[in-house]
PDB file of C-alpha atoms and ligand atoms in Angstrom:
ATOM      1  CA  MET A   1     -19.058 -11.929  10.993  1.00  0.00           C
ATOM      2  CA  THR A   2     -17.133 -12.043  14.248  1.00  0.00           C
ATOM      3  CA  ILE A   3     -13.619 -10.639  14.187  1.00  0.00           C
ATOM      4  CA  THR A   4     -11.103 -12.268  16.511  1.00  0.00           C
ATOM      5  CA  ILE A   5      -7.608 -10.960  17.083  1.00  0.00           C
ATOM      6  CA  THR A   6      -4.801 -12.346  19.217  1.00  0.00           C
ATOM      7  CA  ALA A   7      -2.819 -10.498  21.860  1.00  0.00           C
ATOM      8  CA  PHE A   8      -0.297 -11.299  24.583  1.00  0.00           C
ATOM      9  CA  GLU A   9      -1.775 -13.085  27.577  1.00  0.00           C
ATOM     10  CA  ARG A  10       0.676 -11.062  29.651  1.00  0.00           C
ATOM     11  CA  SER A  11       2.283  -8.241  27.699  1.00  0.00           C
ATOM     12  CA  PRO A  12       5.898  -7.468  28.622  1.00  0.00           C
ATOM     13  CA  ASP A  13       5.066  -3.757  28.248  1.00  0.00           C
ATOM     14  CA  ARG A  14       2.798  -3.983  31.312  1.00  0.00           C
ATOM     15  CA  GLY A  15      -0.191  -2.529  29.492  1.00  0.00           C
ATOM     16  CA  ARG A  16       1.508   0.500  27.984  1.00  0.00           C
ATOM     17  CA  GLY A  17      -0.008  -0.271  24.592  1.00  0.00           C
ATOM     18  CA  LEU A  18       3.304  -0.911  22.847  1.00  0.00           C
ATOM     19  CA  ALA A  19       2.576  -4.426  21.585  1.00  0.00           C
ATOM     20  CA  ARG A  20       1.320  -4.533  18.040  1.00  0.00           C
ATOM     21  CA  ASP A  21      -2.215  -5.660  18.830  1.00  0.00           C
ATOM     22  CA  MET A  22      -2.719  -2.040  19.952  1.00  0.00           C
ATOM     23  CA  ARG A  23      -2.727  -0.720  16.374  1.00  0.00           C
ATOM     24  CA  VAL A  24      -5.223  -3.380  15.292  1.00  0.00           C
ATOM     25  CA  ARG A  25      -7.490  -2.649  18.253  1.00  0.00           C
ATOM     26  CA  TRP A  26      -7.271   1.075  17.479  1.00  0.00           C
ATOM     27  CA  ALA A  27      -8.125   0.549  13.798  1.00  0.00           C
ATOM     28  CA  LEU A  28     -11.141  -1.583  14.726  1.00  0.00           C
ATOM     29  CA  GLU A  29     -12.306   1.053  17.202  1.00  0.00           C
ATOM     30  CA  GLU A  30     -11.899   3.828  14.603  1.00  0.00           C
ATOM     31  CA  VAL A  31     -14.185   2.028  12.155  1.00  0.00           C
ATOM     32  CA  GLY A  32     -16.620   0.885  14.843  1.00  0.00           C
ATOM     33  CA  GLN A  33     -16.145  -2.857  14.390  1.00  0.00           C
ATOM     34  CA  PRO A  34     -16.599  -5.001  17.506  1.00  0.00           C
ATOM     35  CA  TYR A  35     -14.000  -7.714  18.022  1.00  0.00           C
ATOM     36  CA  ASP A  36     -13.054 -10.565  20.290  1.00  0.00           C
ATOM     37  CA  VAL A  37      -9.576 -11.104  21.640  1.00  0.00           C
ATOM     38  CA  ARG A  38      -7.932 -14.482  22.150  1.00  0.00           C
ATOM     39  CA  LEU A  39      -5.044 -14.157  24.572  1.00  0.00           C
ATOM     40  CA  VAL A  40      -2.011 -16.317  23.916  1.00  0.00           C
ATOM     41  CA  SER A  41       1.019 -17.179  26.015  1.00  0.00           C
ATOM     42  CA  PHE A  42       4.565 -17.128  24.606  1.00  0.00           C
ATOM     43  CA  LYS A  43       4.460 -20.924  24.633  1.00  0.00           C
ATOM     44  CA  ALA A  44       1.119 -21.140  22.803  1.00  0.00           C
ATOM     45  CA  MET A  45       2.411 -18.779  20.087  1.00  0.00           C
ATOM     46  CA  LYS A  46       4.907 -21.419  19.013  1.00  0.00           C
ATOM     47  CA  GLN A  47       2.396 -24.292  18.915  1.00  0.00           C
ATOM     48  CA  PRO A  48       0.971 -25.670  15.647  1.00  0.00           C
ATOM     49  CA  GLU A  49      -2.487 -24.204  16.261  1.00  0.00           C
ATOM     50  CA  HIS A  50      -1.129 -20.647  16.385  1.00  0.00           C
ATOM     51  CA  LEU A  51       1.552 -21.247  13.739  1.00  0.00           C
ATOM     52  CA  ALA A  52      -1.256 -22.167  11.347  1.00  0.00           C
ATOM     53  CA  LEU A  53      -2.447 -18.563  11.729  1.00  0.00           C
ATOM     54  CA  HIS A  54       0.931 -16.875  12.037  1.00  0.00           C
ATOM     55  CA  PRO A  55       3.915 -18.559  10.373  1.00  0.00           C
ATOM     56  CA  PHE A  56       6.351 -16.665  12.616  1.00  0.00           C
ATOM     57  CA  GLY A  57       4.572 -17.503  15.851  1.00  0.00           C
ATOM     58  CA  GLN A  58       3.724 -13.955  16.880  1.00  0.00           C
ATOM     59  CA  ILE A  59       0.806 -11.702  17.716  1.00  0.00           C
ATOM     60  CA  PRO A  60      -1.323 -10.071  16.418  1.00  0.00           C
ATOM     61  CA  THR A  61      -3.424 -12.246  14.141  1.00  0.00           C
ATOM     62  CA  TYR A  62      -6.845 -11.506  12.704  1.00  0.00           C
ATOM     63  CA  GLU A  63      -9.639 -13.962  11.926  1.00  0.00           C
ATOM     64  CA  GLU A  64     -12.912 -13.165  10.239  1.00  0.00           C
ATOM     65  CA  GLY A  65     -14.909 -16.091   8.857  1.00  0.00           C
ATOM     66  CA  ASP A  66     -12.515 -18.111   6.728  1.00  0.00           C
ATOM     67  CA  LEU A  67     -10.026 -15.250   6.415  1.00  0.00           C
ATOM     68  CA  ALA A  68      -6.926 -15.381   8.628  1.00  0.00           C
ATOM     69  CA  LEU A  69      -4.300 -12.634   8.512  1.00  0.00           C
ATOM     70  CA  PHE A  70      -1.064 -11.783  10.273  1.00  0.00           C
ATOM     71  CA  GLU A  71       1.229  -8.703  10.154  1.00  0.00           C
ATOM     72  CA  SER A  72      -0.230  -5.702  11.918  1.00  0.00           C
ATOM     73  CA  GLY A  73       0.245  -3.433   8.878  1.00  0.00           C
ATOM     74  CA  ALA A  74      -1.607  -5.826   6.589  1.00  0.00           C
ATOM     75  CA  ILE A  75      -4.377  -6.204   9.160  1.00  0.00           C
ATOM     76  CA  VAL A  76      -4.812  -2.440   9.555  1.00  0.00           C
ATOM     77  CA  PHE A  77      -4.825  -2.100   5.756  1.00  0.00           C
ATOM     78  CA  HIS A  78      -7.499  -4.793   5.479  1.00  0.00           C
ATOM     79  CA  ILE A  79      -9.656  -3.045   8.080  1.00  0.00           C
ATOM     80  CA  ALA A  80      -9.153   0.307   6.343  1.00  0.00           C
ATOM     81  CA  GLU A  81     -10.123  -1.146   2.971  1.00  0.00           C
ATOM     82  CA  ARG A  82     -13.252  -2.854   4.235  1.00  0.00           C
ATOM     83  CA  HIS A  83     -14.629  -0.048   6.392  1.00  0.00           C
ATOM     84  CA  ALA A  84     -14.952   3.706   6.029  1.00  0.00           C
ATOM     85  CA  GLY A  85     -12.930   6.032   8.241  1.00  0.00           C
ATOM     86  CA  LEU A  86      -9.263   5.221   7.756  1.00  0.00           C
ATOM     87  CA  LEU A  87      -8.583   5.932   4.072  1.00  0.00           C
ATOM     88  CA  PRO A  88      -9.692   8.890   1.957  1.00  0.00           C
ATOM     89  CA  GLY A  89     -12.326   8.349  -0.725  1.00  0.00           C
ATOM     90  CA  ASP A  90     -10.332   9.818  -3.615  1.00  0.00           C
ATOM     91  CA  ALA A  91      -7.845   7.510  -5.335  1.00  0.00           C
ATOM     92  CA  ASN A  92      -4.808   9.779  -5.023  1.00  0.00           C
ATOM     93  CA  GLY A  93      -5.452  10.636  -1.383  1.00  0.00           C
ATOM     94  CA  ARG A  94      -5.893   6.944  -0.679  1.00  0.00           C
ATOM     95  CA  ALA A  95      -2.588   6.102  -2.384  1.00  0.00           C
ATOM     96  CA  ARG A  96      -0.826   8.775  -0.330  1.00  0.00           C
ATOM     97  CA  ALA A  97      -2.335   7.501   2.922  1.00  0.00           C
ATOM     98  CA  ILE A  98      -1.152   3.981   2.046  1.00  0.00           C
ATOM     99  CA  THR A  99       2.293   5.423   1.324  1.00  0.00           C
ATOM    100  CA  TRP A 100       2.343   6.831   4.867  1.00  0.00           C
ATOM    101  CA  MET A 101       1.402   3.416   6.235  1.00  0.00           C
ATOM    102  CA  PHE A 102       4.476   1.956   4.534  1.00  0.00           C
ATOM    103  CA  ALA A 103       6.623   4.894   5.631  1.00  0.00           C
ATOM    104  CA  ALA A 104       5.617   4.336   9.254  1.00  0.00           C
ATOM    105  CA  LEU A 105       6.431   0.624   9.151  1.00  0.00           C
ATOM    106  CA  ASN A 106       9.377   0.512   6.732  1.00  0.00           C
ATOM    107  CA  THR A 107      11.177   3.808   7.254  1.00  0.00           C
ATOM    108  CA  VAL A 108      10.387   5.120  10.729  1.00  0.00           C
ATOM    109  CA  GLU A 109       9.730   2.000  12.803  1.00  0.00           C
ATOM    110  CA  PRO A 110      12.962   0.028  12.093  1.00  0.00           C
ATOM    111  CA  PRO A 111      15.431   2.433  13.749  1.00  0.00           C
ATOM    112  CA  ILE A 112      13.039   2.995  16.669  1.00  0.00           C
ATOM    113  CA  PHE A 113      12.551  -0.729  17.163  1.00  0.00           C
ATOM    114  CA  ASP A 114      16.322  -1.332  16.936  1.00  0.00           C
ATOM    115  CA  ARG A 115      16.868   1.187  19.702  1.00  0.00           C
ATOM    116  CA  ALA A 116      14.198  -0.430  21.882  1.00  0.00           C
ATOM    117  CA  LEU A 117      15.811  -3.840  21.368  1.00  0.00           C
ATOM    118  CA  ALA A 118      19.283  -2.494  22.137  1.00  0.00           C
ATOM    119  CA  THR A 119      18.095  -0.983  25.416  1.00  0.00           C
ATOM    120  CA  ILE A 120      16.897  -4.444  26.454  1.00  0.00           C
ATOM    121  CA  LEU A 121      19.468  -6.813  24.956  1.00  0.00           C
ATOM    122  CA  GLU A 122      22.690  -4.808  24.744  1.00  0.00           C
ATOM    123  CA  ARG A 123      22.559  -2.673  27.872  1.00  0.00           C
ATOM    124  CA  ASN A 124      25.455  -4.479  29.535  1.00  0.00           C
ATOM    125  CA  GLU A 125      27.773  -4.520  26.531  1.00  0.00           C
ATOM    126  CA  PRO A 126      30.922  -2.392  26.783  1.00  0.00           C
ATOM    127  CA  TRP A 127      30.021  -0.634  23.508  1.00  0.00           C
ATOM    128  CA  TYR A 128      26.404   0.026  24.524  1.00  0.00           C
ATOM    129  CA  GLU A 129      26.668   3.834  24.841  1.00  0.00           C
ATOM    130  CA  GLN A 130      28.317   4.152  21.434  1.00  0.00           C
ATOM    131  CA  ARG A 131      25.729   1.928  19.806  1.00  0.00           C
ATOM    132  CA  LEU A 132      22.862   3.786  21.468  1.00  0.00           C
ATOM    133  CA  HIS A 133      24.289   7.093  20.269  1.00  0.00           C
ATOM    134  CA  ALA A 134      24.473   5.800  16.672  1.00  0.00           C
ATOM    135  CA  LEU A 135      20.961   4.355  16.822  1.00  0.00           C
ATOM    136  CA  GLU A 136      19.539   7.562  18.247  1.00  0.00           C
ATOM    137  CA  ASN A 137      21.211   9.652  15.563  1.00  0.00           C
ATOM    138  CA  GLY A 138      19.586   7.412  12.949  1.00  0.00           C
ATOM    139  CA  ILE A 139      16.226   8.023  14.597  1.00  0.00           C
ATOM    140  CA  ARG A 140      16.850  11.784  14.698  1.00  0.00           C
ATOM    141  CA  LYS A 141      17.365  11.851  10.938  1.00  0.00           C
ATOM    142  CA  ARG A 142      13.945  10.281  10.417  1.00  0.00           C
ATOM    143  CA  LEU A 143      12.229  12.477  13.004  1.00  0.00           C
ATOM    144  CA  ALA A 144      13.721  15.681  11.607  1.00  0.00           C
ATOM    145  CA  ASP A 145      12.315  14.899   8.162  1.00  0.00           C
ATOM    146  CA  LEU A 146       8.988  13.742   9.553  1.00  0.00           C
ATOM    147  CA  SER A 147       8.734  16.890  11.651  1.00  0.00           C
ATOM    148  CA  SER A 148       9.493  19.103   8.608  1.00  0.00           C
ATOM    149  CA  HIS A 149       6.847  17.333   6.587  1.00  0.00           C
ATOM    150  CA  LEU A 150       4.218  17.614   9.309  1.00  0.00           C
ATOM    151  CA  GLY A 151       4.946  21.290  10.030  1.00  0.00           C
ATOM    152  CA  GLY A 152       1.880  22.870  11.609  1.00  0.00           C
ATOM    153  CA  ALA A 153      -0.596  20.323  10.239  1.00  0.00           C
ATOM    154  CA  ASP A 154      -2.664  18.060  12.455  1.00  0.00           C
ATOM    155  CA  TRP A 155      -2.090  14.929  10.356  1.00  0.00           C
ATOM    156  CA  LEU A 156       0.351  13.713   7.728  1.00  0.00           C
ATOM    157  CA  ASP A 157      -1.864  14.258   4.670  1.00  0.00           C
ATOM    158  CA  GLY A 158      -5.178  15.984   5.218  1.00  0.00           C
ATOM    159  CA  ALA A 159      -7.619  14.084   7.413  1.00  0.00           C
ATOM    160  CA  PHE A 160      -6.568  11.443   9.967  1.00  0.00           C
ATOM    161  CA  SER A 161      -5.836   8.157   8.188  1.00  0.00           C
ATOM    162  CA  ALA A 162      -4.422   4.667   8.714  1.00  0.00           C
ATOM    163  CA  GLY A 163      -1.046   6.279   7.953  1.00  0.00           C
ATOM    164  CA  ASP A 164      -1.375   8.479  11.047  1.00  0.00           C
ATOM    165  CA  LEU A 165      -2.656   5.578  13.115  1.00  0.00           C
ATOM    166  CA  LEU A 166       0.446   3.514  12.345  1.00  0.00           C
ATOM    167  CA  MET A 167       2.838   6.466  12.649  1.00  0.00           C
ATOM    168  CA  VAL A 168       1.503   7.403  16.089  1.00  0.00           C
ATOM    169  CA  THR A 169       1.859   3.820  17.347  1.00  0.00           C
ATOM    170  CA  VAL A 170       5.438   3.750  16.030  1.00  0.00           C
ATOM    171  CA  LEU A 171       6.413   7.090  17.604  1.00  0.00           C
ATOM    172  CA  ARG A 172       4.948   6.093  20.979  1.00  0.00           C
ATOM    173  CA  ARG A 173       7.819   3.662  21.425  1.00  0.00           C
ATOM    174  CA  LEU A 174      10.044   6.713  21.985  1.00  0.00           C
ATOM    175  CA  ASN A 175       8.076   7.779  25.078  1.00  0.00           C
ATOM    176  CA  GLY A 176      10.459   8.371  27.926  1.00  0.00           C
ATOM    177  CA  SER A 177      13.542   8.624  25.661  1.00  0.00           C
ATOM    178  CA  GLY A 178      13.361  12.426  25.359  1.00  0.00           C
ATOM    179  CA  ILE A 179      14.114  12.176  21.624  1.00  0.00           C
ATOM    180  CA  LEU A 180      10.620  12.957  20.393  1.00  0.00           C
ATOM    181  CA  GLU A 181      10.593  16.190  22.427  1.00  0.00           C
ATOM    182  CA  GLU A 182      13.495  17.517  20.324  1.00  0.00           C
ATOM    183  CA  TYR A 183      10.887  18.021  17.564  1.00  0.00           C
ATOM    184  CA  PRO A 184       8.037  19.825  19.358  1.00  0.00           C
ATOM    185  CA  ASN A 185       5.363  19.182  16.730  1.00  0.00           C
ATOM    186  CA  LEU A 186       5.838  15.402  17.095  1.00  0.00           C
ATOM    187  CA  PRO A 187       4.789  14.969  20.756  1.00  0.00           C
ATOM    188  CA  ASP A 188       1.779  17.152  19.906  1.00  0.00           C
ATOM    189  CA  TYR A 189       1.019  14.887  16.940  1.00  0.00           C
ATOM    190  CA  VAL A 190       1.218  11.772  19.127  1.00  0.00           C
ATOM    191  CA  ALA A 191      -0.952  13.450  21.769  1.00  0.00           C
ATOM    192  CA  ARG A 192      -3.581  14.232  19.104  1.00  0.00           C
ATOM    193  CA  GLY A 193      -3.663  10.557  18.168  1.00  0.00           C
ATOM    194  CA  GLU A 194      -3.867   9.459  21.792  1.00  0.00           C
ATOM    195  CA  ALA A 195      -6.724  11.909  22.410  1.00  0.00           C
ATOM    196  CA  ARG A 196      -8.969  10.202  19.867  1.00  0.00           C
ATOM    197  CA  PRO A 197     -11.836   8.353  21.579  1.00  0.00           C
ATOM    198  CA  ALA A 198     -11.084   5.223  19.511  1.00  0.00           C
ATOM    199  CA  TYR A 199      -7.471   5.239  20.701  1.00  0.00           C
ATOM    200  CA  LYS A 200      -8.600   5.549  24.304  1.00  0.00           C
ATOM    201  CA  ARG A 201     -11.008   2.614  23.998  1.00  0.00           C
ATOM    202  CA  ALA A 202      -8.286   0.464  22.444  1.00  0.00           C
ATOM    203  CA  PHE A 203      -5.741   1.482  25.064  1.00  0.00           C
ATOM    204  CA  ASP A 204      -8.125   0.789  27.943  1.00  0.00           C
ATOM    205  CA  ALA A 205      -9.007  -2.624  26.526  1.00  0.00           C
ATOM    206  CA  GLN A 206      -5.391  -3.784  26.301  1.00  0.00           C
ATOM    207  CA  LEU A 207      -4.613  -2.303  29.730  1.00  0.00           C
ATOM    208  CA  ALA A 208      -7.537  -4.252  31.216  1.00  0.00           C
ATOM    209  CA  VAL A 209      -5.895  -7.481  30.005  1.00  0.00           C
ATOM    210  CA  PHE A 210      -2.701  -6.650  31.849  1.00  0.00           C
ATOM    211  CA  THR A 211      -4.554  -5.548  34.982  1.00  0.00           C
ATOM    212  CA  ALA A 212      -6.571  -8.776  35.064  1.00  0.00           C
ATOM    213  CA  ALA A 213      -3.462 -10.918  34.495  1.00  0.00           C
ATOM    214  CA  SER A 214      -1.652  -9.105  37.331  1.00  0.00           C
ATOM    215  CA  ALA A 215      -4.521  -9.804  39.720  1.00  0.00           C
ATOM    216  CA  ASN A 216      -4.067 -13.570  39.252  1.00  0.00           C
TER     217      ASN A 216
HETATM  218  N1  GTB B 301       5.890  -7.427  11.800  1.00  0.00           N
HETATM  219  C1  GTB B 301       4.994  -8.058  12.746  1.00  0.00           C
HETATM  220  C2  GTB B 301       3.717  -7.239  12.873  1.00  0.00           C
HETATM  221  O1  GTB B 301       3.774  -6.019  12.646  1.00  0.00           O
HETATM  222  O2  GTB B 301       2.650  -7.793  13.179  1.00  0.00           O
HETATM  223  C3  GTB B 301       5.736  -8.153  14.080  1.00  0.00           C
HETATM  224  C4  GTB B 301       4.910  -8.844  15.122  1.00  0.00           C
HETATM  225  C5  GTB B 301       5.634  -8.869  16.464  1.00  0.00           C
HETATM  226  O3  GTB B 301       6.755  -8.370  16.596  1.00  0.00           O
HETATM  227  N2  GTB B 301       4.954  -9.419  17.450  1.00  0.00           N
HETATM  228  C6  GTB B 301       5.532  -9.492  18.781  1.00  0.00           C
HETATM  229  C7  GTB B 301       5.517 -10.951  19.234  1.00  0.00           C
HETATM  230  O4  GTB B 301       4.574 -11.663  19.016  1.00  0.00           O
HETATM  231  C8  GTB B 301       4.661  -8.681  19.738  1.00  0.00           C
HETATM  232  S1  GTB B 301       4.635  -6.975  19.284  1.00  0.00           S
HETATM  233  N3  GTB B 301       6.586 -11.355  19.905  1.00  0.00           N
HETATM  234  C9  GTB B 301       6.703 -12.680  20.455  1.00  0.00           C
HETATM  235  C10 GTB B 301       7.672 -13.523  19.704  1.00  0.00           C
HETATM  236  O5  GTB B 301       8.190 -13.087  18.644  1.00  0.00           O
HETATM  237  O6  GTB B 301       7.919 -14.636  20.175  1.00  0.00           O
HETATM  238  C11 GTB B 301       6.361  -6.487  19.591  1.00  0.00           C
HETATM  239  C12 GTB B 301       6.506  -5.972  20.977  1.00  0.00           C
HETATM  240  C13 GTB B 301       6.750  -6.811  22.018  1.00  0.00           C
HETATM  241  C14 GTB B 301       6.926  -6.277  23.315  1.00  0.00           C
HETATM  242  C15 GTB B 301       6.839  -4.928  23.504  1.00  0.00           C
HETATM  243  N4  GTB B 301       7.037  -4.368  24.803  1.00  0.00           N
HETATM  244  O7  GTB B 301       7.124  -5.111  25.782  1.00  0.00           O
HETATM  245  O8  GTB B 301       7.127  -3.143  24.941  1.00  0.00           O
HETATM  246  C16 GTB B 301       6.551  -4.087  22.453  1.00  0.00           C
HETATM  247  C17 GTB B 301       6.388  -4.615  21.174  1.00  0.00           C
END
């Protein structure tokens, strides 16, 4: 059955793979599932046709036969459940990998996303530097604990899993901030994720969308 996902027609990140379709593309590449992409404009995202797929008018969405999903974490989980390669076979290992998926999205991503938003929306406020400092200290607390947990391991819990896939996409949002580099095993961890052939295919595919849009 054909899988169709949605992505930005013209991503504000200019093809840096920061929009959340990237994690869905990566998951599909890891499990070897081909997929189509329907590109949507900001305007189209708020129209009834798209709202029927995504109640909050966002990307990504996922369609497969009569199944329609939204929320990148839920989509990655669905892919990982249906196909081998992203969750361990043993029940306890699987539960731990799922725990890391939630940790990436519920514990690590929120402070990182708040910082990214502040750098865009609050840059000209008189209290910006103070706010940024507080946000970055919140991020440091999470990264310090994550770094301690990871130690010298390649991945968060044994073999690469959907938990690592989500965590790497979350940490990539800190590129250029210098914060990740304060915990030397974390840039290495991100680099290991980015070196995976499936990651590269997903990254190139989303970059090609931006390149084509820029040519028009
Ligand atoms: N919790 C949802 C999920 O995980 O799927 C959040 C989905 C979401 O935030 N989608 C964003 C969206 O559709 C795109 S990814 N926004 C349009 C809207 O809300 O109207 C977030 C995002 C956007 C831009 C960048 N960037 O330019 O760097 C990075 C990430």
